[in-house]
Short mmCIF file of C-alpha atoms in Angstrom, two decimals:
data_model
loop_
_atom_site.label_atom_id
_atom_site.label_comp_id
_atom_site.label_asym_id
_atom_site.label_seq_id
_atom_site.Cartn_x
_atom_site.Cartn_y
_atom_site.Cartn_z
CA GLN A 1 -59.76 -2.00 -27.09
CA TYR A 2 -63.18 -1.23 -25.57
CA ASN A 3 -63.53 1.73 -23.27
CA ARG A 4 -65.29 2.42 -19.99
CA SER A 5 -69.01 1.94 -19.89
CA LYS A 6 -71.46 4.79 -19.42
CA GLN A 7 -75.20 4.80 -18.94
CA THR A 8 -77.95 7.27 -19.68
CA THR A 9 -81.74 7.36 -19.88
CA SER A 10 -83.70 8.74 -22.83
CA ASP A 11 -85.94 11.79 -22.60
CA ASP A 12 -89.71 11.57 -23.13
CA ASP A 13 -89.16 11.94 -26.89
CA GLY A 14 -86.55 9.15 -27.00
CA THR A 15 -83.46 11.35 -27.38
CA PHE A 16 -80.34 10.78 -25.33
CA GLU A 17 -76.73 11.89 -25.09
CA VAL A 18 -73.73 9.94 -23.86
CA PRO A 19 -70.40 11.77 -23.64
CA VAL A 20 -67.67 9.16 -24.23
CA ASP A 21 -63.94 8.88 -24.83
CA LEU A 22 -62.54 8.08 -28.26
CA GLY A 23 -62.60 4.38 -29.03
CA GLY A 24 -64.81 1.39 -29.74
CA TYR A 25 -68.08 0.69 -27.96
CA ASP A 26 -71.00 -1.68 -27.79
CA VAL A 27 -74.24 0.31 -27.47
CA LEU A 28 -77.05 -1.51 -25.66
CA VAL A 29 -80.54 0.03 -25.75
CA LYS A 30 -82.94 -1.48 -23.18
CA PRO A 31 -86.58 -0.44 -23.72
CA PRO A 32 -88.86 -0.68 -20.66
CA ALA A 33 -89.56 -4.32 -19.75
CA ASP A 34 -93.30 -4.01 -20.46
CA SER A 35 -92.85 -2.24 -23.83
CA GLY A 36 -92.86 -5.46 -25.90
CA PHE A 37 -89.59 -4.44 -27.62
CA PRO A 38 -86.35 -6.41 -27.36
CA TRP A 39 -83.01 -4.91 -26.41
CA ARG A 40 -81.15 -3.40 -29.36
CA VAL A 41 -77.41 -4.09 -29.62
CA LEU A 42 -75.09 -1.99 -31.79
CA HIS A 43 -71.60 -3.45 -31.54
CA ASP A 44 -68.23 -2.10 -32.62
CA VAL A 45 -69.37 1.54 -32.70
CA ASN A 46 -66.19 3.54 -33.30
CA ILE A 47 -65.89 7.11 -32.04
CA GLY A 48 -62.90 8.68 -33.79
CA SER A 49 -63.18 12.41 -33.11
CA ARG A 50 -63.85 14.58 -30.06
CA TYR A 51 -65.39 17.38 -32.09
CA VAL A 52 -68.15 15.58 -33.95
CA ASP A 53 -71.63 14.76 -32.72
CA PHE A 54 -72.64 11.29 -33.83
CA ALA A 55 -76.38 11.50 -34.33
CA SER A 56 -78.15 8.28 -35.02
CA THR A 57 -81.68 6.97 -35.00
CA ILE A 58 -81.75 3.56 -33.38
CA GLU A 59 -84.77 1.67 -34.65
CA LEU A 60 -86.44 -0.84 -32.39
CA VAL A 61 -87.46 -4.08 -34.09
CA SER A 62 -90.10 -6.74 -33.60
CA PRO A 63 -88.87 -9.38 -31.18
CA VAL A 64 -88.22 -13.06 -31.52
CA ARG A 65 -90.12 -14.52 -28.57
CA ILE A 66 -88.62 -17.39 -26.61
CA ASP A 67 -90.81 -19.02 -23.98
CA GLY A 68 -89.27 -21.38 -21.48
CA ALA A 69 -89.68 -22.99 -18.10
CA LEU A 70 -87.16 -23.77 -15.40
CA ASP A 71 -87.30 -27.14 -13.75
CA TYR A 72 -85.30 -28.85 -11.08
CA THR A 73 -85.19 -32.61 -10.75
CA GLY A 74 -82.90 -35.30 -9.50
CA SER A 75 -81.70 -36.40 -6.12
CA GLY A 76 -79.20 -33.54 -5.79
CA ALA A 77 -81.77 -30.81 -6.52
CA PRO A 78 -82.21 -28.27 -3.72
CA LYS A 79 -85.49 -28.33 -1.81
CA VAL A 80 -87.08 -25.05 -2.89
CA SER A 81 -90.75 -24.28 -3.25
CA THR A 82 -90.45 -21.96 -6.27
CA LEU A 83 -88.05 -20.61 -8.85
CA GLU A 84 -89.88 -17.28 -8.93
CA GLY A 85 -87.52 -14.37 -9.49
CA THR A 86 -84.81 -16.43 -11.17
CA GLU A 87 -83.06 -14.28 -13.75
CA VAL A 88 -82.51 -15.72 -17.25
CA ARG A 89 -80.02 -13.86 -19.43
CA ALA A 90 -79.23 -14.30 -23.13
CA PHE A 91 -75.92 -13.45 -24.82
CA ALA A 92 -74.71 -13.28 -28.41
CA VAL A 93 -71.13 -14.19 -29.30
CA ILE A 94 -69.70 -11.52 -31.60
CA ALA A 95 -66.35 -11.63 -33.41
CA ASP A 96 -64.50 -8.36 -34.01
CA GLU A 97 -62.29 -7.51 -36.98
CA PHE A 98 -59.44 -9.55 -35.44
CA ASP A 99 -61.71 -12.62 -34.95
CA THR A 100 -61.60 -12.12 -31.19
CA GLU A 101 -64.91 -13.30 -29.80
CA ARG A 102 -66.80 -11.78 -26.89
CA ALA A 103 -70.22 -12.25 -25.37
CA VAL A 104 -72.64 -9.33 -25.54
CA PRO A 105 -75.87 -9.33 -23.48
CA ILE A 106 -78.98 -9.31 -25.68
CA GLY A 107 -81.85 -9.97 -23.28
CA LYS A 108 -83.04 -10.71 -19.78
CA ALA A 109 -86.18 -12.25 -18.28
CA VAL A 110 -87.36 -13.13 -14.78
CA ALA A 111 -89.15 -16.39 -14.03
CA ASP A 112 -92.65 -16.32 -12.53
CA VAL A 113 -93.87 -18.38 -9.58
CA GLU A 114 -94.15 -21.49 -11.78
CA GLY A 115 -90.68 -21.05 -13.30
CA HIS A 116 -91.94 -19.78 -16.68
CA PHE A 117 -90.08 -17.00 -18.47
CA MET A 118 -90.30 -15.14 -21.78
CA LEU A 119 -87.30 -13.63 -23.53
CA LEU A 120 -87.87 -10.99 -26.21
CA LEU A 121 -84.78 -10.98 -28.42
CA ALA A 122 -83.86 -8.91 -31.45
CA PRO A 123 -83.48 -11.03 -34.60
CA SER A 124 -79.93 -9.70 -35.07
CA THR A 125 -77.24 -7.39 -33.73
CA HIS A 126 -75.96 -4.47 -35.77
CA LYS A 127 -72.36 -3.42 -36.36
CA GLY A 128 -71.67 0.31 -35.89
CA TRP A 129 -74.20 3.09 -36.12
#
């Protein structure tokens, strides 16, 4: 049901183009990590014609900030000096029109030398353009 993935990078003014096949897509916009904006997820974007340009303005929203810390304890814990560089990823579970659920990535953070991380997440996902 969902087609091949493609990637692109926006121009200086924020515009971008992605030539795609007909079908359904999840569009994931990842602002630069230091921008203070969360990823923006548009799911179930349907492209139904080869001859139409689908122009859309994707608005970035204020993030929901989640602060956390990684910890390792217990007798079976590995002997490591730091958890720096550990990647923390967040996913949203989205149901399509047939109630088939799938996980869509919505954010990523990297832990610092003390194991602290901060995820900036959008308050919601958006269906279609």
